[in-house]
Short mmCIF file of C-alpha atoms and ligand atoms in Angstrom, two decimals:
data_model
loop_
_atom_site.label_atom_id
_atom_site.label_comp_id
_atom_site.label_asym_id
_atom_site.label_seq_id
_atom_site.Cartn_x
_atom_site.Cartn_y
_atom_site.Cartn_z
CA MET A 264 145.47 -106.08 158.80
CA ASN A 265 142.75 -108.18 160.38
CA ASN A 266 139.26 -106.79 160.58
CA PRO A 267 136.62 -109.10 162.04
CA ALA A 268 133.70 -106.93 160.86
CA ARG A 269 133.23 -108.68 157.54
CA SER A 270 130.62 -107.15 155.28
CA PHE A 271 127.65 -109.29 154.40
CA GLY A 272 128.18 -111.04 151.10
CA ALA A 273 131.76 -109.82 150.68
CA ASP A 274 134.19 -112.20 149.03
CA PHE A 275 137.72 -112.06 147.68
CA LYS A 276 139.26 -114.71 145.44
CA THR A 277 142.76 -115.07 144.09
CA GLU A 278 144.09 -117.37 141.41
CA THR A 279 147.18 -117.71 139.26
CA VAL A 280 146.29 -117.85 135.57
CA ARG A 281 148.77 -119.23 133.04
CA LEU A 282 148.71 -117.17 129.84
CA TYR A 283 150.19 -118.82 126.76
CA LEU A 284 152.12 -116.69 124.27
CA ARG A 285 151.68 -116.67 120.50
CA HIS A 286 155.44 -116.44 120.04
CA THR A 287 158.25 -117.22 122.45
CA TRP A 288 158.71 -113.86 124.14
CA THR A 289 162.33 -112.75 124.45
CA THR A 290 163.72 -109.51 125.82
CA THR A 291 167.12 -108.77 127.36
CA MET A 292 165.70 -110.14 130.62
CA SER A 293 164.07 -113.47 129.84
CA SER A 294 162.58 -115.82 127.29
CA SER A 295 159.30 -117.67 127.82
CA LEU A 296 156.37 -119.54 126.28
CA TYR A 297 153.89 -118.52 128.96
CA ARG A 298 153.46 -116.07 131.81
CA ASP A 299 151.59 -116.59 135.08
CA THR A 300 149.63 -113.60 136.34
CA LEU A 301 147.64 -113.08 139.52
CA HIS A 302 143.90 -112.64 139.08
CA THR A 303 141.57 -111.38 141.80
CA VAL A 304 137.81 -111.04 142.17
CA TYR A 305 136.42 -108.73 144.84
CA THR A 306 132.69 -109.15 145.50
CA HIS A 307 130.52 -106.92 147.66
CA ASP A 308 126.77 -106.16 147.55
CA GLY A 309 126.33 -108.60 144.66
CA ILE A 310 128.86 -106.76 142.44
CA SER A 311 132.15 -108.39 141.39
CA GLY A 312 135.25 -106.42 140.42
CA TYR A 313 138.06 -108.12 138.51
CA GLY A 314 141.76 -107.44 138.95
CA GLU A 315 145.09 -108.66 137.66
CA GLY A 316 148.75 -108.11 138.37
CA ALA A 317 151.72 -109.47 136.44
CA PRO A 318 154.62 -110.32 138.76
CA ILE A 319 157.83 -108.81 137.37
CA ILE A 320 160.89 -111.08 137.45
CA ARG A 321 163.15 -108.01 137.24
CA TYR A 322 161.90 -107.03 140.70
CA HIS A 323 162.12 -110.57 142.11
CA GLU A 324 158.37 -111.14 142.01
CA ASP A 325 156.64 -114.42 141.17
CA SER A 326 153.03 -115.52 140.89
CA GLU A 327 152.95 -117.57 144.10
CA GLY A 328 154.41 -114.71 146.13
CA ALA A 329 151.89 -112.35 144.52
CA ARG A 330 148.99 -114.65 145.38
CA LYS A 331 150.13 -115.01 148.99
CA ALA A 332 150.48 -111.24 149.33
CA ALA A 333 146.96 -110.72 147.95
CA GLU A 334 145.62 -113.39 150.33
CA SER A 335 147.27 -111.54 153.22
CA MET A 336 144.99 -108.57 152.43
CA ARG A 337 141.85 -110.72 152.37
CA ASP A 338 140.48 -110.16 155.88
CA TYR A 339 141.14 -106.44 155.67
CA LEU A 340 139.39 -106.18 152.29
CA LEU A 341 136.38 -108.17 153.48
CA GLY A 342 135.88 -105.78 156.38
CA ALA A 343 136.42 -102.58 154.41
CA ASP A 344 133.96 -100.23 152.67
CA PRO A 345 134.97 -100.41 148.98
CA MET A 346 133.76 -96.85 148.36
CA GLN A 347 136.69 -95.87 150.58
CA PHE A 348 139.03 -97.28 147.92
CA SER A 349 141.67 -94.54 148.32
CA LYS A 350 141.88 -95.18 152.05
CA ILE A 351 142.02 -98.95 151.40
CA MET A 352 144.89 -98.64 148.94
CA GLN A 353 146.71 -96.21 151.23
CA ASP A 354 146.47 -98.83 154.01
CA VAL A 355 147.58 -101.58 151.61
CA PHE A 356 150.60 -99.52 150.47
CA ARG A 357 151.48 -98.81 154.10
CA HIS A 358 151.17 -102.35 155.43
CA VAL A 359 152.16 -104.66 152.56
CA GLU A 360 155.82 -104.59 151.62
CA ASP A 361 156.73 -104.74 147.91
CA ASN A 362 154.46 -107.19 146.00
CA TRP A 363 153.36 -104.55 143.49
CA ALA A 364 151.59 -107.05 141.24
CA ALA A 365 149.39 -108.09 144.17
CA LYS A 366 148.65 -104.45 145.02
CA ALA A 367 147.81 -103.79 141.36
CA ALA A 368 145.40 -106.73 141.26
CA VAL A 369 143.63 -105.55 144.42
CA ASP A 370 143.45 -101.91 143.22
CA ILE A 371 142.09 -102.91 139.80
CA SER A 372 139.41 -105.19 141.26
CA LEU A 373 138.34 -102.41 143.65
CA MET A 374 138.19 -99.81 140.87
CA ASP A 375 136.23 -102.19 138.61
CA TRP A 376 133.82 -102.66 141.54
CA VAL A 377 133.53 -98.89 142.12
CA GLY A 378 132.81 -98.19 138.43
CA LYS A 379 130.16 -100.92 138.39
CA LYS A 380 128.62 -99.64 141.64
CA LEU A 381 128.42 -96.10 140.22
CA GLY A 382 127.30 -97.40 136.81
CA VAL A 383 130.07 -95.61 134.88
CA PRO A 384 133.05 -96.78 132.83
CA LEU A 385 136.32 -95.97 134.57
CA TYR A 386 137.29 -93.39 131.94
CA SER A 387 134.13 -91.46 132.90
CA TYR A 388 134.92 -91.85 136.58
CA PHE A 389 138.24 -90.09 135.84
CA GLY A 390 136.51 -87.49 133.65
CA LEU A 391 138.18 -88.57 130.41
CA ASP A 392 137.04 -88.70 126.78
CA PRO A 393 137.55 -92.19 125.29
CA LYS A 394 138.08 -90.57 121.87
CA ASP A 395 141.37 -89.17 123.22
CA ALA A 396 142.79 -92.69 123.66
CA PRO A 397 146.03 -92.84 121.65
CA LEU A 398 147.33 -95.37 119.18
CA THR A 399 149.07 -98.31 120.79
CA THR A 400 152.30 -99.78 119.57
CA PHE A 401 152.52 -103.49 118.90
CA SER A 402 155.63 -105.12 120.37
CA ILE A 403 158.09 -107.29 118.50
CA GLY A 404 160.19 -109.42 120.89
CA ILE A 405 163.80 -110.33 120.11
CA ASP A 406 164.11 -113.13 117.57
CA THR A 407 166.00 -114.30 114.49
CA PRO A 408 165.82 -111.97 111.47
CA GLU A 409 163.50 -114.41 109.67
CA VAL A 410 161.02 -114.65 112.57
CA THR A 411 161.28 -110.89 113.17
CA LYS A 412 160.23 -110.29 109.55
CA GLN A 413 157.32 -112.70 109.98
CA LYS A 414 156.20 -110.98 113.21
CA VAL A 415 156.36 -107.55 111.55
CA GLN A 416 154.25 -108.81 108.65
CA GLU A 417 151.70 -110.32 111.08
CA ALA A 418 151.48 -106.87 112.72
CA HIS A 419 150.28 -105.22 109.48
CA ASP A 420 147.24 -103.66 111.22
CA TYR A 421 149.36 -101.71 113.69
CA PRO A 422 150.67 -98.35 112.46
CA ILE A 423 153.49 -98.10 115.05
CA LEU A 424 155.76 -100.95 116.16
CA LYS A 425 157.80 -101.26 119.33
CA VAL A 426 160.93 -103.29 118.79
CA LYS A 427 162.92 -104.90 121.59
CA VAL A 428 166.69 -104.57 121.30
CA GLY A 429 169.61 -104.52 123.73
CA LEU A 430 171.58 -107.58 122.62
CA ASP A 431 174.48 -107.92 120.16
CA THR A 432 171.97 -108.44 117.33
CA ASP A 433 170.38 -104.98 117.39
CA GLU A 434 171.43 -103.97 113.90
CA GLU A 435 170.21 -107.25 112.36
CA THR A 436 166.91 -106.91 114.24
CA ILE A 437 166.24 -103.36 113.00
CA GLY A 438 167.50 -104.36 109.56
CA ALA A 439 164.97 -107.22 109.46
CA VAL A 440 162.15 -104.88 110.49
CA ARG A 441 163.16 -102.30 107.91
CA ALA A 442 163.40 -104.97 105.20
CA VAL A 443 159.62 -105.44 105.42
CA SER A 444 158.24 -102.21 106.92
CA SER A 445 158.75 -98.46 106.83
CA LYS A 446 156.42 -97.76 109.77
CA PRO A 447 157.45 -95.49 112.64
CA LEU A 448 159.35 -97.51 115.24
CA ARG A 449 159.79 -97.14 118.95
CA VAL A 450 162.67 -99.08 120.40
CA ASP A 451 163.06 -100.57 123.88
CA ALA A 452 166.58 -101.52 124.97
CA ASN A 453 165.44 -102.86 128.38
CA GLU A 454 168.70 -101.67 130.06
CA GLY A 455 170.64 -103.70 127.48
CA TRP A 456 173.45 -101.25 126.66
CA LYS A 457 176.12 -101.09 129.32
CA ASP A 458 177.89 -97.78 128.75
CA LYS A 459 176.96 -94.28 127.69
CA GLU A 460 179.18 -94.20 124.59
CA GLU A 461 177.58 -97.37 123.25
CA ALA A 462 174.12 -95.91 123.95
CA VAL A 463 174.90 -92.69 122.02
CA ARG A 464 176.32 -94.70 119.12
CA LYS A 465 173.29 -97.02 118.95
CA ILE A 466 170.71 -94.25 119.36
CA SER A 467 172.40 -92.10 116.68
CA TRP A 468 172.18 -95.07 114.33
CA LEU A 469 168.53 -95.73 115.29
CA GLU A 470 167.65 -92.09 114.59
CA LYS A 471 168.66 -92.67 110.97
CA GLN A 472 166.37 -95.74 110.82
CA GLY A 473 163.20 -93.73 111.54
CA VAL A 474 163.05 -94.58 115.24
CA GLU A 475 160.97 -91.97 117.11
CA LEU A 476 161.85 -92.78 120.72
CA ILE A 477 164.13 -94.99 122.80
CA GLU A 478 163.13 -96.66 126.04
CA GLN A 479 165.56 -97.39 128.88
CA PRO A 480 168.86 -97.48 126.98
CA LEU A 481 171.02 -97.97 130.09
CA PRO A 482 170.62 -99.86 133.39
CA ALA A 483 168.05 -98.35 135.76
CA SER A 484 170.61 -96.94 138.19
CA MET A 485 172.66 -95.13 135.48
CA ILE A 486 170.65 -91.92 135.62
CA GLU A 487 173.63 -89.53 135.37
CA GLU A 488 174.96 -91.44 132.34
CA THR A 489 171.50 -91.26 130.73
CA ARG A 490 171.52 -87.49 131.25
CA TRP A 491 174.88 -87.43 129.37
CA VAL A 492 173.36 -89.52 126.56
CA ARG A 493 170.28 -87.28 126.35
CA GLU A 494 172.47 -84.24 125.67
CA ARG A 495 173.92 -86.01 122.63
CA VAL A 496 170.87 -87.49 120.89
CA ARG A 497 167.73 -86.02 119.33
CA ILE A 498 164.94 -88.54 119.98
CA PRO A 499 163.11 -88.68 123.34
CA ILE A 500 164.42 -91.09 125.98
CA ILE A 501 161.74 -92.76 128.08
CA ALA A 502 162.34 -94.33 131.52
CA ASP A 503 160.85 -97.75 132.20
CA GLU A 504 162.97 -99.80 134.61
CA SER A 505 164.19 -96.50 136.19
CA CYS A 506 160.60 -95.51 137.00
CA ARG A 507 158.34 -97.63 139.12
CA ARG A 508 156.32 -95.24 141.27
CA ALA A 509 155.68 -91.51 141.67
CA SER A 510 158.57 -91.12 144.13
CA ASP A 511 161.02 -92.18 141.38
CA ILE A 512 160.03 -89.39 139.00
CA PRO A 513 161.79 -86.26 140.39
CA LYS A 514 165.30 -87.71 139.99
CA LEU A 515 164.55 -88.67 136.36
CA LYS A 516 163.75 -85.13 135.23
CA ASP A 517 166.41 -83.88 132.77
CA ALA A 518 167.87 -87.40 132.35
CA PHE A 519 164.75 -88.67 130.58
CA ASP A 520 162.13 -86.98 128.42
CA GLY A 521 159.34 -89.11 129.80
CA VAL A 522 158.24 -92.11 131.85
CA ASN A 523 156.63 -95.43 131.00
CA ILE A 524 154.00 -96.11 133.68
CA LYS A 525 152.71 -99.65 134.23
CA LEU A 526 150.06 -100.72 136.72
CA ASP A 527 152.13 -103.79 137.64
CA LYS A 528 155.01 -101.53 138.71
CA SER A 529 152.95 -98.78 140.33
CA GLY A 530 150.63 -101.01 142.34
CA GLY A 531 147.49 -100.13 140.41
CA ILE A 532 145.35 -97.50 138.74
CA LEU A 533 145.37 -94.92 141.53
CA GLU A 534 149.16 -94.65 141.75
CA ALA A 535 149.44 -94.71 137.94
CA TYR A 536 147.02 -91.77 137.77
CA ARG A 537 149.11 -89.83 140.30
CA MET A 538 152.26 -90.63 138.31
CA ILE A 539 150.77 -89.33 135.05
CA TYR A 540 149.91 -85.96 136.60
CA PHE A 541 153.18 -85.76 138.51
CA ALA A 542 155.24 -86.40 135.35
CA LYS A 543 153.16 -83.88 133.39
CA SER A 544 153.66 -81.27 136.12
CA LEU A 545 157.43 -81.65 135.62
CA GLY A 546 157.03 -81.18 131.87
CA MET A 547 157.74 -84.83 131.10
CA LYS A 548 156.08 -87.04 128.50
CA THR A 549 153.94 -89.94 129.67
CA MET A 550 153.53 -93.47 128.34
CA LEU A 551 151.28 -96.23 129.61
CA GLY A 552 152.79 -99.68 129.19
CA CYS A 553 151.99 -103.17 130.35
CA MET A 554 153.46 -106.59 130.94
CA VAL A 555 152.32 -109.75 129.17
CA SER A 556 148.88 -110.05 130.75
CA SER A 557 145.21 -110.60 130.02
CA SER A 558 142.59 -108.00 129.06
CA VAL A 559 141.94 -107.26 132.75
CA SER A 560 145.18 -105.39 133.38
CA VAL A 561 145.51 -103.97 129.88
CA THR A 562 141.94 -102.62 129.91
CA ALA A 563 142.51 -101.05 133.33
CA ALA A 564 145.51 -99.16 131.95
CA ALA A 565 143.62 -98.28 128.76
CA HIS A 566 140.98 -96.40 130.79
CA LEU A 567 143.71 -93.89 131.75
CA SER A 568 145.21 -93.79 128.26
CA PRO A 569 143.32 -90.64 127.12
CA LEU A 570 145.73 -88.81 129.48
CA VAL A 571 149.03 -89.96 127.99
CA ASP A 572 151.26 -89.15 125.02
CA TYR A 573 152.14 -92.76 124.14
CA ALA A 574 150.50 -96.15 124.71
CA ASP A 575 152.16 -99.54 124.61
CA LEU A 576 149.15 -101.59 125.64
CA ASP A 577 149.40 -104.81 123.70
CA GLY A 578 150.13 -107.39 126.44
CA ASN A 579 146.77 -109.10 125.91
CA LEU A 580 147.31 -109.31 122.15
CA LEU A 581 150.38 -111.47 122.71
CA VAL A 582 148.47 -114.27 124.49
CA THR A 583 146.26 -117.04 123.09
CA ASN A 584 143.95 -117.78 126.06
CA ASP A 585 142.76 -114.39 127.32
CA PRO A 586 139.86 -115.11 129.74
CA PHE A 587 138.28 -111.71 129.02
CA ARG A 588 137.50 -109.17 126.30
CA GLY A 589 137.85 -105.50 127.15
CA VAL A 590 139.75 -102.81 125.30
CA LEU A 591 139.95 -103.44 121.56
CA VAL A 592 142.50 -102.22 119.06
CA GLU A 593 141.27 -101.03 115.67
CA LEU A 594 144.09 -100.19 113.27
CA GLY A 595 146.25 -99.40 116.28
CA LYS A 596 143.71 -97.14 118.01
CA LEU A 597 142.64 -98.15 121.52
CA VAL A 598 138.84 -98.53 121.67
CA LEU A 599 137.65 -98.43 125.27
CA PRO A 600 134.71 -100.56 126.37
CA THR A 601 131.67 -98.51 127.42
CA GLY A 602 130.30 -100.83 130.13
CA PRO A 603 130.59 -99.88 133.82
CA GLY A 604 133.93 -100.29 135.60
CA LEU A 605 136.51 -101.91 133.36
CA GLY A 606 133.71 -102.99 130.99
CA LEU A 607 135.03 -106.54 130.65
CA ASN A 608 133.16 -109.47 129.13
CA ALA A 609 134.11 -113.09 129.75
CA ASN A 610 135.51 -114.93 126.77
CA ASP A 611 134.12 -118.33 125.86
CA SER A 612 137.50 -119.98 126.36
CA PRO A 613 137.69 -122.36 129.33
CA SER A 614 140.12 -120.16 131.26
CA TRP A 615 139.48 -119.03 134.80
CA LYS A 616 136.91 -116.28 135.29
CA GLY A 617 136.65 -116.42 139.04
CA GLU A 618 133.55 -118.59 139.24
CA SER A 619 135.27 -121.52 140.94
MG1 MG B 127 160.21 -101.28 128.56
#
């Protein structure tokens, strides 16, 4: 992907940023005190666009691999016309294998640049009304009943909670939440239940606890079993690990009611946008989710959120050293920034903002 015709003043920087978590973050997949995400800055004609991608362990990604993949695109990006962003991302998808976090970071920095160049916030670029942005859930990771209660109480400003389950402690976890809150709950099993009978049993119990949807009850490959489960439960079943990109969606129809779309899985805003419309065209519900990440990635997803039924865009709220401010959450409602592009502002914290 070499292109010697570098544009005057073009620059592309990559850096791994370590984001520290407020609480140890535990799901069925991992437990951690921090997450490393890839940050990128694309500069052209005196305008800088910021991007971020969270490498997903589930898909064998890590931050160093993500950074190297982004660096491999450097010469191509420096020689490209950023207003041809669709062509650029098509080339990137064609030539770079896997490394979806790196693709997401590049796509987001390009789209931030494009919005700034045109002088419009990304939601306007996509023709959306920021008032249509939905409520976001606030996520409660797996923990002891005592800590779960404390986390739920700390989340008093959020009208809908998303609770992680999928271990042997599911009933205690939901019991702890219900001991201190009667809010609507959405539950994410992260592939944690291993057979269809167990999934039906657990979901039927969750329905009685005021749970309004269940995410990824069974392992990603168990699509036929999920279809069997769906025929036996009432609440919507949303695909997360079963759905990475648009090409995954057709086989999920009828097994799932909807899909959870994340920029880190899709490889950026453009593919996420395609996925939203594709899922809608099949009559499926749409959710925008995120990984633990800074305001760069979460704000990028939030600009598309007026299109979706559900938002789970709280990854930046879980970290203590966010380098940027972008989308805000007011009593659960996503409030999109009105500045051009992503509309980010640098925070005063000493974290990396690409100026090195
Ligand atoms: Mg999930």
